[in-house]
């Protein structure tokens, strides 16, 4: 297997540090080219726009969950035009992440 770029340390602090430190162009360049099938510019833009959703503690906050539904409501064939009927109190939880022991 060929390596395209640096492999981040699998520890959460190192991973999130890499996400914050590397530019979208560098991250995109290390990913398989077929990930950018809509064009490299759009792929880099999407990476840049989504970097902020990764929290250091590994949790997605409630506003992030609302945003996911909003996006899926626009583009997902499974959710399109149904987002307003999704009750996040029944589908979103940090329960399992909260149970992971701190190191």
The first five atom37 places (N, CA, C, CB, O) and aatype in JSON, in Angstrom:
{
  "aatype": [20, 20, 20, 20, 20, 20, 20, 20, 20, 20, 20, 20, 20, 20, 20, 20, 20, 20, 20, 20, 20, 20, 20, 20, 20, 20, 20, 20, 20, 20, 20, 20, 20, 20, 20, 20, 20, 20, 20, 20, 20, 20, 20, 20, 20, 20, 20, 20, 20, 20, 20, 20, 20, 20, 20, 20, 20, 20, 20, 20, 20, 20, 20, 20, 20, 20, 20, 20, 20, 20, 20, 20, 20, 20, 20, 20, 20, 20, 20, 20, 20, 20, 20, 20, 20, 20, 20, 20, 20, 20, 20, 20, 20, 20, 20, 20, 20, 20, 20, 20, 20, 20, 20],
  "atom_mask": [
    [1, 1, 1, 1, 1],
    [1, 1, 1, 1, 1],
    [1, 1, 1, 1, 1],
    [1, 1, 1, 1, 1],
    [1, 1, 1, 1, 1],
    [1, 1, 1, 1, 1],
    [1, 1, 1, 1, 1],
    [1, 1, 1, 1, 1],
    [1, 1, 1, 1, 1],
    [1, 1, 1, 1, 1],
    [1, 1, 1, 1, 1],
    [1, 1, 1, 1, 1],
    [1, 1, 1, 1, 1],
    [1, 1, 1, 1, 1],
    [1, 1, 1, 1, 1],
    [1, 1, 1, 1, 1],
    [1, 1, 1, 1, 1],
    [1, 1, 1, 1, 1],
    [1, 1, 1, 1, 1],
    [1, 1, 1, 1, 1],
    [1, 1, 1, 1, 1],
    [1, 1, 1, 1, 1],
    [1, 1, 1, 1, 1],
    [1, 1, 1, 1, 1],
    [1, 1, 1, 1, 1],
    [1, 1, 1, 1, 1],
    [1, 1, 1, 1, 1],
    [1, 1, 1, 1, 1],
    [1, 1, 1, 1, 1],
    [1, 1, 1, 1, 1],
    [1, 1, 1, 1, 1],
    [1, 1, 1, 1, 1],
    [1, 1, 1, 1, 1],
    [1, 1, 1, 1, 1],
    [1, 1, 1, 1, 1],
    [1, 1, 1, 1, 1],
    [1, 1, 1, 1, 1],
    [1, 1, 1, 1, 1],
    [1, 1, 1, 1, 1],
    [1, 1, 1, 1, 1],
    [1, 1, 1, 1, 1],
    [1, 1, 1, 1, 1],
    [1, 1, 1, 1, 1],
    [1, 1, 1, 1, 1],
    [1, 1, 1, 1, 1],
    [1, 1, 1, 1, 1],
    [1, 1, 1, 1, 1],
    [1, 1, 1, 1, 1],
    [1, 1, 1, 1, 1],
    [1, 1, 1, 1, 1],
    [1, 1, 1, 1, 1],
    [1, 1, 1, 1, 1],
    [1, 1, 1, 1, 1],
    [1, 1, 1, 1, 1],
    [1, 1, 1, 1, 1],
    [1, 1, 1, 1, 1],
    [1, 1, 1, 1, 1],
    [1, 1, 1, 1, 1],
    [1, 1, 1, 1, 1],
    [1, 1, 1, 1, 1],
    [1, 1, 1, 1, 1],
    [1, 1, 1, 1, 1],
    [1, 1, 1, 1, 1],
    [1, 1, 1, 1, 1],
    [1, 1, 1, 1, 1],
    [1, 1, 1, 1, 1],
    [1, 1, 1, 1, 1],
    [1, 1, 1, 1, 1],
    [1, 1, 1, 1, 1],
    [1, 1, 1, 1, 1],
    [1, 1, 1, 1, 1],
    [1, 1, 1, 1, 1],
    [1, 1, 1, 1, 1],
    [1, 1, 1, 1, 1],
    [1, 1, 1, 1, 1],
    [1, 1, 1, 1, 1],
    [1, 1, 1, 1, 1],
    [1, 1, 1, 1, 1],
    [1, 1, 1, 1, 1],
    [1, 1, 1, 1, 1],
    [1, 1, 1, 1, 1],
    [1, 1, 1, 1, 1],
    [1, 1, 1, 1, 1],
    [1, 1, 1, 1, 1],
    [1, 1, 1, 1, 1],
    [1, 1, 1, 1, 1],
    [1, 1, 1, 1, 1],
    [1, 1, 1, 1, 1],
    [1, 1, 1, 1, 1],
    [1, 1, 1, 1, 1],
    [1, 1, 1, 1, 1],
    [1, 1, 1, 1, 1],
    [1, 1, 1, 1, 1],
    [1, 1, 1, 1, 1],
    [1, 1, 1, 1, 1],
    [1, 1, 1, 1, 1],
    [1, 1, 1, 1, 1],
    [1, 1, 1, 1, 1],
    [1, 1, 1, 1, 1],
    [1, 1, 1, 1, 1],
    [1, 1, 1, 1, 1],
    [1, 1, 1, 1, 1],
    [1, 1, 1, 1, 1]
  ],
  "atom_positions": [
    [[0.84, -1.16, 0.0], [0.0, 0.0, 0.0], [0.89, 1.24, 0.0], [-0.96, -0.01, 1.21], [1.84, 1.33, 0.78]],
    [[0.59, 2.18, -0.88], [1.37, 3.42, -0.94], [0.78, 4.46, 0.0], [1.41, 3.97, -2.38], [-0.44, 4.57, 0.15]],
    [[1.65, 5.2, 0.62], [1.22, 6.27, 1.5], [1.34, 7.59, 0.76], [2.06, 6.29, 2.8], [2.4, 7.88, 0.19]],
    [[0.3, 8.38, 0.75], [0.3, 9.65, 0.03], [0.79, 10.83, 0.85], [-1.08, 9.94, -0.46], [1.21, 11.84, 0.29]],
    [[0.75, 10.72, 2.14], [1.14, 11.84, 2.97], [1.35, 11.38, 4.39], [0.1, 12.96, 2.92], [1.33, 10.19, 4.66]],
    [[1.55, 12.32, 5.29], [1.8, 11.94, 6.68], [0.57, 11.29, 7.3], [2.21, 13.16, 7.51], [-0.56, 11.69, 7.04]],
    [[0.81, 10.29, 8.11], [-0.27, 9.62, 8.83], [-0.32, 10.22, 10.22], [-0.06, 8.07, 8.88], [0.66, 10.16, 10.96]],
    [[-1.47, 10.81, 10.59], [-1.53, 11.41, 11.92], [-1.5, 10.36, 13.0], [-2.77, 12.27, 12.05], [-1.98, 9.24, 12.82]],
    [[-0.94, 10.73, 14.13], [-0.95, 9.88, 15.32], [-2.42, 9.56, 15.64], [-0.23, 10.57, 16.54], [-3.25, 10.47, 15.62]],
    [[-2.74, 8.3, 15.93], [-4.15, 7.98, 16.15], [-4.74, 8.54, 17.45], [-4.32, 6.5, 16.15], [-5.93, 8.38, 17.7]],
    [[-3.92, 9.18, 18.27], [-4.42, 9.77, 19.5], [-5.31, 10.97, 19.15], [-3.25, 10.19, 20.43], [-4.96, 11.74, 18.26]],
    [[-6.43, 11.15, 19.84], [-7.36, 12.23, 19.49], [-6.73, 13.61, 19.43], [-8.48, 12.26, 20.47], [-6.99, 14.36, 18.49]],
    [[-5.89, 13.97, 20.4], [-5.28, 15.3, 20.37], [-4.46, 15.51, 19.11], [-4.41, 15.52, 21.6], [-4.5, 16.59, 18.52]],
    [[-3.72, 14.49, 18.7], [-2.9, 14.61, 17.5], [-3.78, 14.69, 16.26], [-1.94, 13.42, 17.39], [-3.51, 15.49, 15.36]],
    [[-4.82, 13.88, 16.21], [-5.7, 13.88, 15.05], [-6.37, 15.23, 14.88], [-6.76, 12.79, 15.17], [-6.37, 15.79, 13.79]],
    [[-6.94, 15.77, 15.96], [-7.62, 17.05, 15.86], [-6.63, 18.18, 15.6], [-8.41, 17.33, 17.13], [-6.97, 19.17, 14.94]],
    [[-5.42, 18.03, 16.1], [-4.38, 19.01, 15.8], [-4.06, 19.03, 14.32], [-3.13, 18.72, 16.6], [-3.87, 20.1, 13.74]],
    [[-4.0, 17.86, 13.7], [-3.74, 17.76, 12.26], [-4.88, 18.39, 11.47], [-3.55, 16.29, 11.83], [-4.64, 19.12, 10.51]],
    [[-6.1, 18.11, 11.86], [-7.25, 18.68, 11.16], [-7.23, 20.2, 11.21], [-8.55, 18.16, 11.75], [-7.56, 20.87, 10.23]],
    [[-6.84, 20.75, 12.36], [-6.79, 22.21, 12.48], [-5.57, 22.79, 11.77], [-6.78, 22.61, 13.96], [-5.67, 23.87, 11.19]],
    [[-4.44, 22.1, 11.82], [-3.19, 22.66, 11.32], [-3.04, 22.56, 9.8], [-2.04, 21.97, 11.98], [-2.54, 23.49, 9.16]],
    [[-3.47, 21.44, 9.22], [-3.29, 21.26, 7.78], [-4.35, 22.05, 7.02], [-3.36, 19.77, 7.4], [-5.5, 22.12, 7.44]],
    [[-3.95, 22.63, 5.93], [-4.91, 23.31, 5.08], [-5.75, 22.29, 4.33], [-4.2, 24.26, 4.1], [-5.36, 21.13, 4.19]],
    [[-6.9, 22.74, 3.86], [-7.8, 21.86, 3.12], [-7.12, 21.27, 1.89], [-9.06, 22.62, 2.7], [-7.37, 20.11, 1.54]],
    [[-6.28, 22.05, 1.24], [-5.59, 21.56, 0.04], [-4.67, 20.39, 0.39], [-4.78, 22.71, -0.61], [-4.61, 19.41, -0.35]],
    [[-3.96, 20.48, 1.51], [-3.05, 19.41, 1.91], [-3.83, 18.16, 2.31], [-2.16, 19.87, 3.07], [-3.44, 17.05, 1.97]],
    [[-4.93, 18.33, 3.02], [-5.75, 17.19, 3.41], [-6.31, 16.52, 2.17], [-6.91, 17.63, 4.35], [-6.26, 15.29, 2.05]],
    [[-6.84, 17.3, 1.24], [-7.41, 16.75, 0.0], [-6.36, 16.0, -0.8], [-8.01, 17.87, -0.86], [-6.65, 14.97, -1.41]],
    [[-5.13, 16.5, -0.79], [-4.06, 15.86, -1.57], [-3.68, 14.49, -1.01], [-2.82, 16.76, -1.6], [-3.14, 13.66, -1.74]],
    [[-3.95, 14.25, 0.27], [-3.61, 12.95, 0.86], [-4.73, 11.92, 0.74], [-3.25, 13.14, 2.32], [-4.52, 10.74, 1.01]],
    [[-5.9, 12.37, 0.32], [-7.05, 11.48, 0.21], [-7.09, 10.83, -1.18], [-8.37, 12.26, 0.47], [-6.51, 11.37, -2.13]],
    [[-7.75, 9.69, -1.31], [-7.89, 9.07, -2.63], [-8.56, 10.04, -3.61], [-8.71, 7.76, -2.54], [-9.5, 10.74, -3.24]],
    [[-8.08, 10.08, -4.83], [-8.58, 11.05, -5.81], [-10.06, 10.9, -6.11], [-7.8, 10.93, -7.09], [-10.71, 11.88, -6.46]],
    [[-10.6, 9.69, -5.99], [-12.03, 9.52, -6.29], [-12.93, 10.17, -5.24], [-12.36, 8.04, -6.4], [-14.14, 10.29, -5.46]],
    [[-12.38, 10.6, -4.11], [-13.17, 11.34, -3.12], [-13.56, 12.71, -3.68], [-12.37, 11.5, -1.79], [-14.54, 13.3, -3.24]],
    [[-12.8, 13.2, -4.63], [-13.03, 14.53, -5.2], [-13.7, 14.43, -6.56], [-11.7, 15.3, -5.32], [-13.38, 15.19, -7.47]],
    [[-14.63, 13.5, -6.7], [-15.22, 13.29, -8.03], [-16.04, 14.47, -8.52], [-16.08, 12.06, -8.0], [-16.37, 14.53, -9.7]],
    [[-16.39, 15.41, -7.65], [-17.11, 16.61, -8.07], [-16.14, 17.75, -8.37], [-18.11, 17.04, -7.0], [-16.57, 18.87, -8.66]],
    [[-14.85, 17.47, -8.31], [-13.84, 18.49, -8.59], [-13.01, 18.82, -7.36], [-14.49, 19.75, -9.13], [-13.54, 18.87, -6.25]],
    [[-11.73, 19.04, -7.55], [-10.83, 19.26, -6.42], [-11.15, 20.55, -5.68], [-9.39, 19.29, -6.9], [-11.03, 20.61, -4.45]],
    [[-11.57, 21.59, -6.4], [-11.9, 22.85, -5.73], [-13.06, 22.7, -4.78], [-12.21, 23.92, -6.75], [-13.02, 23.2, -3.65]],
    [[-14.12, 22.02, -5.22], [-15.28, 21.81, -4.36], [-14.93, 20.9, -3.19], [-16.45, 21.21, -5.17], [-15.42, 21.1, -2.08]],
    [[-14.09, 19.89, -3.44], [-13.69, 18.98, -2.38], [-12.9, 19.72, -1.3], [-12.86, 17.81, -2.94], [-13.15, 19.54, -0.11]],
    [[-11.95, 20.55, -1.72], [-11.17, 21.34, -0.77], [-12.07, 22.28, 0.02], [-10.07, 22.13, -1.5], [-11.89, 22.45, 1.23]],
    [[-13.02, 22.9, -0.66], [-13.96, 23.8, 0.01], [-14.78, 23.05, 1.05], [-14.88, 24.48, -1.02], [-15.01, 23.55, 2.15]],
    [[-15.23, 21.84, 0.71], [-16.04, 21.08, 1.66], [-15.21, 20.65, 2.86], [-16.65, 19.85, 0.97], [-15.72, 20.63, 3.99]],
    [[-13.95, 20.29, 2.64], [-13.07, 19.95, 3.77], [-12.91, 21.16, 4.68], [-11.68, 19.46, 3.27], [-13.04, 21.05, 5.89]],
    [[-12.63, 22.29, 4.08], [-12.43, 23.5, 4.87], [-13.69, 23.85, 5.66], [-12.04, 24.66, 3.95], [-13.61, 24.25, 6.82]],
    [[-14.84, 23.71, 5.03], [-16.1, 24.05, 5.69], [-16.48, 23.08, 6.79], [-17.2, 24.12, 4.67], [-17.24, 23.44, 7.69]],
    [[-15.98, 21.85, 6.74], [-16.37, 20.86, 7.74], [-15.33, 20.66, 8.84], [-16.63, 19.55, 7.07], [-15.6, 19.94, 9.8]],
    [[-14.17, 21.27, 8.74], [-13.14, 21.09, 9.76], [-13.63, 21.49, 11.15], [-11.9, 21.88, 9.41], [-13.22, 20.9, 12.15]],
    [[-14.49, 22.49, 11.22], [-14.94, 22.98, 12.52], [-15.91, 22.03, 13.21], [-15.58, 24.32, 12.35], [-16.18, 22.19, 14.4]],
    [[-16.44, 21.04, 12.49], [-17.4, 20.13, 13.14], [-16.7, 19.09, 14.0], [-18.25, 19.43, 12.1], [-17.36, 18.37, 14.75]],
    [[-15.38, 18.98, 13.91], [-14.65, 18.01, 14.7], [-14.23, 18.64, 16.02], [-13.43, 17.48, 13.94], [-13.37, 19.53, 16.05]],
    [[-14.83, 18.19, 17.08], [-14.52, 18.7, 18.41], [-13.41, 17.87, 19.04], [-15.77, 18.7, 19.31], [-13.27, 16.68, 18.74]],
    [[-12.64, 18.48, 19.9], [-11.53, 17.8, 20.55], [-11.99, 16.61, 21.39], [-10.77, 18.77, 21.42], [-11.26, 15.63, 21.54]],
    [[-13.21, 16.69, 21.93], [-13.69, 15.6, 22.78], [-14.38, 14.48, 21.99], [-14.64, 16.15, 23.81], [-14.82, 13.5, 22.59]],
    [[-14.48, 14.62, 20.66], [-15.07, 13.57, 19.84], [-16.58, 13.62, 19.75], [-14.67, 12.25, 20.35], [-17.19, 12.76, 19.11]],
    [[-17.2, 14.61, 20.37], [-18.65, 14.72, 20.35], [-19.11, 15.74, 19.31], [-19.17, 15.12, 21.73], [-18.45, 16.74, 19.06]],
    [[-20.25, 15.46, 18.72], [-20.91, 16.44, 17.88], [-21.93, 17.14, 18.77], [-21.59, 15.78, 16.6], [-22.73, 16.48, 19.43]],
    [[-21.91, 18.46, 18.79], [-22.88, 19.16, 19.63], [-24.26, 19.17, 18.95], [-22.41, 20.61, 19.92], [-24.39, 18.82, 17.78]],
    [[-25.26, 19.56, 19.7], [-26.64, 19.53, 19.21], [-26.82, 20.4, 17.98], [-27.6, 19.97, 20.3], [-27.59, 20.05, 17.08]],
    [[-26.13, 21.54, 17.92], [-26.24, 22.39, 16.73], [-25.66, 21.69, 15.5], [-25.52, 23.74, 16.97], [-26.16, 21.86, 14.39]],
    [[-24.61, 20.92, 15.71], [-24.03, 20.15, 14.61], [-25.02, 19.11, 14.08], [-22.75, 19.47, 15.05], [-25.13, 18.9, 12.88]],
    [[-25.73, 18.46, 15.0], [-26.73, 17.47, 14.61], [-27.86, 18.13, 13.81], [-27.3, 16.75, 15.85], [-28.34, 17.57, 12.83]],
    [[-28.27, 19.31, 14.24], [-29.31, 20.05, 13.5], [-28.82, 20.39, 12.1], [-29.71, 21.34, 14.25], [-29.59, 20.33, 11.13]],
    [[-27.56, 20.75, 11.98], [-27.01, 21.1, 10.68], [-26.96, 19.88, 9.77], [-25.61, 21.7, 10.85], [-27.22, 19.99, 8.57]],
    [[-26.63, 18.72, 10.32], [-26.61, 17.49, 9.53], [-27.99, 17.23, 8.93], [-26.15, 16.29, 10.39], [-28.11, 16.91, 7.75]],
    [[-29.02, 17.37, 9.75], [-30.39, 17.15, 9.25], [-30.72, 18.16, 8.16], [-31.41, 17.26, 10.4], [-31.33, 17.82, 7.15]],
    [[-30.31, 19.41, 8.36], [-30.57, 20.46, 7.37], [-29.93, 20.11, 6.03], [-30.04, 21.81, 7.87], [-30.57, 20.26, 4.99]],
    [[-28.7, 19.64, 6.06], [-27.99, 19.28, 4.82], [-28.63, 18.04, 4.18], [-26.49, 19.02, 5.1], [-28.88, 18.02, 2.98]],
    [[-28.9, 17.02, 5.0], [-29.52, 15.81, 4.47], [-30.89, 16.1, 3.88], [-29.63, 14.74, 5.56], [-31.29, 15.49, 2.9]],
    [[-31.61, 17.03, 4.49], [-32.94, 17.4, 3.99], [-32.86, 17.98, 2.58], [-33.59, 18.41, 4.94], [-33.82, 17.89, 1.81]],
    [[-31.73, 18.56, 2.25], [-31.57, 19.15, 0.93], [-31.04, 18.15, -0.11], [-30.63, 20.33, 1.01], [-31.38, 18.25, -1.29]],
    [[-30.21, 17.19, 0.33], [-29.48, 16.38, -0.64], [-29.67, 14.88, -0.56], [-28.06, 16.66, -0.51], [-29.45, 14.19, -1.55]],
    [[-30.08, 14.34, 0.56], [-30.19, 12.9, 0.71], [-31.53, 12.4, 0.19], [-30.01, 12.5, 2.18], [-32.58, 12.92, 0.56]],
    [[-31.5, 11.39, -0.67], [-32.76, 10.84, -1.18], [-33.57, 10.19, -0.06], [-32.48, 9.81, -2.28], [-34.79, 10.07, -0.18]],
    [[-32.92, 9.78, 1.03], [-33.64, 9.17, 2.15], [-34.3, 10.19, 3.08], [-32.7, 8.32, 2.95], [-35.26, 9.87, 3.78]],
    [[-33.78, 11.42, 3.08], [-34.26, 12.42, 4.03], [-34.93, 13.61, 3.35], [-33.11, 12.91, 4.87], [-35.72, 14.31, 3.98]],
    [[-34.64, 13.83, 2.09], [-35.1, 15.03, 1.39], [-36.58, 15.33, 1.68], [-34.9, 14.86, -0.13], [-37.45, 14.47, 1.56]],
    [[-36.81, 16.57, 2.07], [-38.15, 17.09, 2.38], [-38.8, 16.43, 3.6], [-39.05, 16.92, 1.18], [-40.01, 16.56, 3.8]],
    [[-38.02, 15.72, 4.41], [-38.55, 15.09, 5.62], [-37.83, 15.59, 6.88], [-38.42, 13.57, 5.53], [-38.17, 15.19, 7.99]],
    [[-36.85, 16.47, 6.7], [-36.04, 16.92, 7.83], [-36.83, 17.52, 8.96], [-35.05, 17.9, 7.36], [-36.49, 17.33, 10.13]],
    [[-37.9, 18.24, 8.62], [-38.69, 18.88, 9.68], [-39.45, 17.86, 10.53], [-39.68, 19.85, 9.08], [-39.95, 18.2, 11.61]],
    [[-39.55, 16.62, 10.06], [-40.26, 15.59, 10.82], [-39.32, 14.76, 11.69], [-41.02, 14.68, 9.88], [-39.77, 13.9, 12.45]],
    [[-38.01, 15.01, 11.58], [-37.03, 14.23, 12.36], [-36.9, 14.84, 13.75], [-35.65, 14.19, 11.64], [-36.56, 16.02, 13.89]],
    [[-37.16, 14.05, 14.75], [-37.07, 14.47, 16.15], [-35.68, 14.11, 16.66], [-38.21, 13.8, 17.03], [-35.42, 12.95, 16.98]],
    [[-34.79, 15.09, 16.72], [-33.41, 14.83, 17.15], [-33.33, 14.31, 18.58], [-32.58, 16.08, 17.01], [-32.35, 13.65, 18.93]],
    [[-34.31, 14.59, 19.39], [-34.27, 14.07, 20.76], [-34.39, 12.54, 20.76], [-35.39, 14.69, 21.61], [-34.06, 11.89, 21.75]],
    [[-34.86, 11.97, 19.65], [-34.99, 10.52, 19.53], [-33.88, 9.89, 18.69], [-36.34, 10.17, 18.94], [-33.7, 8.67, 18.7]],
    [[-33.14, 10.73, 17.97], [-32.12, 10.17, 17.05], [-30.7, 10.61, 17.35], [-32.46, 10.55, 15.65], [-29.76, 10.01, 16.82]],
    [[-30.5, 11.63, 18.16], [-29.17, 12.16, 18.44], [-28.83, 11.99, 19.91], [-29.08, 13.65, 18.05], [-29.64, 12.31, 20.79]],
    [[-27.65, 11.47, 20.18], [-27.19, 11.31, 21.56], [-25.67, 11.3, 21.61], [-27.77, 10.01, 22.19], [-25.01, 10.91, 20.64]],
    [[-25.13, 11.72, 22.73], [-23.7, 11.55, 22.98], [-23.49, 10.48, 24.05], [-23.06, 12.9, 23.43], [-22.39, 10.32, 24.58]],
    [[-24.53, 9.76, 24.34], [-24.53, 8.75, 25.41], [-23.36, 7.79, 25.31], [-25.82, 7.96, 25.38], [-22.71, 7.52, 26.32]],
    [[-23.07, 7.29, 24.14], [-22.03, 6.27, 23.99], [-20.64, 6.88, 24.13], [-22.17, 5.56, 22.65], [-19.75, 6.26, 24.7]],
    [[-20.44, 8.07, 23.61], [-19.15, 8.75, 23.75], [-18.93, 9.12, 25.21], [-19.09, 10.02, 22.85], [-17.81, 9.05, 25.71]],
    [[-20.0, 9.51, 25.9], [-19.88, 9.88, 27.31], [-19.42, 8.7, 28.17], [-21.21, 10.4, 27.84], [-18.85, 8.91, 29.24]],
    [[-19.65, 7.47, 27.73], [-19.29, 6.29, 28.5], [-17.83, 5.87, 28.32], [-20.18, 5.15, 28.11], [-17.33, 5.03, 29.07]],
    [[-17.15, 6.45, 27.35], [-15.74, 6.11, 27.11], [-14.91, 6.71, 28.23], [-15.24, 6.62, 25.71], [-14.98, 7.91, 28.49]],
    [[-14.11, 5.87, 28.9], [-13.31, 6.4, 30.0], [-12.25, 7.38, 29.51], [-12.64, 5.26, 30.76], [-11.65, 7.19, 28.45]],
    [[-12.04, 8.42, 30.27], [-11.01, 9.4, 29.96], [-9.64, 8.76, 30.19], [-11.17, 10.7, 30.82], [-9.47, 7.95, 31.1]],
    [[-8.69, 9.15, 29.36], [-7.35, 8.59, 29.52], [-6.54, 9.41, 30.48], [-6.64, 8.51, 28.19], [-5.38, 9.09, 30.74]]
  ]
}
